[in-house]
Tab-separated table of C-alpha atoms in Angstrom:
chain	number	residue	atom	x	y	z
A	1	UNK	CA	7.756	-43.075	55.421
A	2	UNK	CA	4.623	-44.123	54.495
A	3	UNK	CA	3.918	-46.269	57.253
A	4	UNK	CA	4.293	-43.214	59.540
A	5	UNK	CA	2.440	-41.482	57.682
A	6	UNK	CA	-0.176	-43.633	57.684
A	7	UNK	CA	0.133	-43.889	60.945
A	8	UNK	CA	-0.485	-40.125	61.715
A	9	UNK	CA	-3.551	-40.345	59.233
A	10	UNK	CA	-2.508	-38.682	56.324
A	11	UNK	CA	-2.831	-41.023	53.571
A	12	UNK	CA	-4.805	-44.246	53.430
A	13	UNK	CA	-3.920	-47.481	52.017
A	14	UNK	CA	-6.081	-49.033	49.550
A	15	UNK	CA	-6.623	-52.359	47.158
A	16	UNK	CA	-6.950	-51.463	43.335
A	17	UNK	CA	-10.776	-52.727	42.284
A	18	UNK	CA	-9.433	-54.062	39.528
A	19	UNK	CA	-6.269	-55.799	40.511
A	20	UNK	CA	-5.640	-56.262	44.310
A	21	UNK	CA	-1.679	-56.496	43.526
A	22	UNK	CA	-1.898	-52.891	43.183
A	23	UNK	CA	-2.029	-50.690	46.108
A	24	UNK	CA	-3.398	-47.202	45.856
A	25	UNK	CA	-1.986	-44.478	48.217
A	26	UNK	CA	-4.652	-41.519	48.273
A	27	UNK	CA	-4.666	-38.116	50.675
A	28	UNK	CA	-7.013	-37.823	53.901
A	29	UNK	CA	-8.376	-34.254	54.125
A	30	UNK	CA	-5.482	-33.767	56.920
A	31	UNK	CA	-3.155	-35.008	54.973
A	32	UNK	CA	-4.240	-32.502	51.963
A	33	UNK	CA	-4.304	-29.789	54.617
A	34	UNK	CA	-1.165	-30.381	55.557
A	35	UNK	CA	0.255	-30.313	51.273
A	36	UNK	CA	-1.276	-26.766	51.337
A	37	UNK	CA	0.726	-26.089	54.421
A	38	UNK	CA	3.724	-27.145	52.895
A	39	UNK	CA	3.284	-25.059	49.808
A	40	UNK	CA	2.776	-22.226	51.838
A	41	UNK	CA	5.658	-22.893	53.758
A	42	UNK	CA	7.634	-23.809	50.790
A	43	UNK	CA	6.444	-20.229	48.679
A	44	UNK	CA	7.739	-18.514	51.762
A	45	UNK	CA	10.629	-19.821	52.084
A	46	UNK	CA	11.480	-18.954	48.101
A	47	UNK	CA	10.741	-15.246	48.607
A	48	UNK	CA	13.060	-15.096	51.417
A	49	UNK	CA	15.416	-16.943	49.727
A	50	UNK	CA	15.576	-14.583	46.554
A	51	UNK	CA	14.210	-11.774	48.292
A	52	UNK	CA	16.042	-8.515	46.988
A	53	UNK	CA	17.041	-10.536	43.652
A	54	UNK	CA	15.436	-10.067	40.088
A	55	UNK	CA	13.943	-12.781	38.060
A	56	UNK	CA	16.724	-12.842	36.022
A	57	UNK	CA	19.101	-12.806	39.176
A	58	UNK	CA	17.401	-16.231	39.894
A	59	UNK	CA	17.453	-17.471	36.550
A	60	UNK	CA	21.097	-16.912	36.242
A	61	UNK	CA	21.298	-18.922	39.645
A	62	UNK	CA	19.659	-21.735	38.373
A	63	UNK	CA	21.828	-22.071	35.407
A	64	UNK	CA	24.746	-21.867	37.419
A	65	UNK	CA	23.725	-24.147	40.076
A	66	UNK	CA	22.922	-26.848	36.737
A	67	UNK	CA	26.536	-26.221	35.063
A	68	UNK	CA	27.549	-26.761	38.704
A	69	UNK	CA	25.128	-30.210	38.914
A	70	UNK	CA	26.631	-31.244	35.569
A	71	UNK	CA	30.471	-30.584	36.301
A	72	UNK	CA	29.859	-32.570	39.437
A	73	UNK	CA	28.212	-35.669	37.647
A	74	UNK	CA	30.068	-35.767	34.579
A	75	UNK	CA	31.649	-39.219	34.067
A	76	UNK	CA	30.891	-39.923	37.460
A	77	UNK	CA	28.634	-42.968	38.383
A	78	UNK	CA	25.242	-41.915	39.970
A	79	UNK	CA	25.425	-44.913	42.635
A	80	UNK	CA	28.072	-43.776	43.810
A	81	UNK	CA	26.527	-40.695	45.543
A	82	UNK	CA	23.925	-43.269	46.924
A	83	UNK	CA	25.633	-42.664	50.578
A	84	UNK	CA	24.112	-38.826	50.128
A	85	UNK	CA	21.685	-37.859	52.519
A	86	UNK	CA	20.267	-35.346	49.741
A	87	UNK	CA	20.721	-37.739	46.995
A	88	UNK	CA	22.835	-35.138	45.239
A	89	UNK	CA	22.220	-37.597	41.792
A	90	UNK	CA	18.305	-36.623	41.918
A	91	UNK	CA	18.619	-33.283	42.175
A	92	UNK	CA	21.210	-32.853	40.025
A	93	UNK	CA	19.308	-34.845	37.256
A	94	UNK	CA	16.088	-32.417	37.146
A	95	UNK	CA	17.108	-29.907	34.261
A	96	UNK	CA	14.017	-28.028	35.008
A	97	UNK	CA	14.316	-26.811	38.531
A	98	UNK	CA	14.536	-23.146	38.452
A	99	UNK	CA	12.705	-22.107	35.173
């Protein structure tokens, strides 16, 4: 991913001053035109999403969708949803989405 990226000139890859082990990965100014782009896209996308529902509508969603997250992981081994294409174990695993 980042190669293509790369590739299409949105980030550049560059040696840490300080140690050249480390590789720093920074935004061009089309790749940070394109982040504000996807926020946009992404903010759009929420108010269809909830459109007609209240904040606490949403809120209520979110819990449920957690209690749903943690029902499904419970005593289940995370590597063995590595064959996900939405790596179900990552999403499940941020408590915070939602609030």
């Amino acid at each position: 991913a980042l190669q293509k990226m790369e590739k299409l000139g949105y980030i550049l890859r560059e040696p840490d001053e300080k140690d050249q082990r480390i590789l720093r990965i920074r935004n061009t100014e089309e790749g940070s035109a394109c982040v504000g782009t996807i926020k946009r896209v992404f903010c759009e996308m929420e108010d269809i999403m909830y459109g007609n529902m209240t904040r606490e509508e949403v809120l209520l969603l979110g819990r449920l969708l957690r209690q749903i997250c943690d029902n499904l992981m419970e005593g289940q081994d995370p590597a063995r949803f590595d064959c996900c294409p939405h790596k179900l174990q990552k999403v499940c695993m941020k408590k915070d989405i939602f609030r």
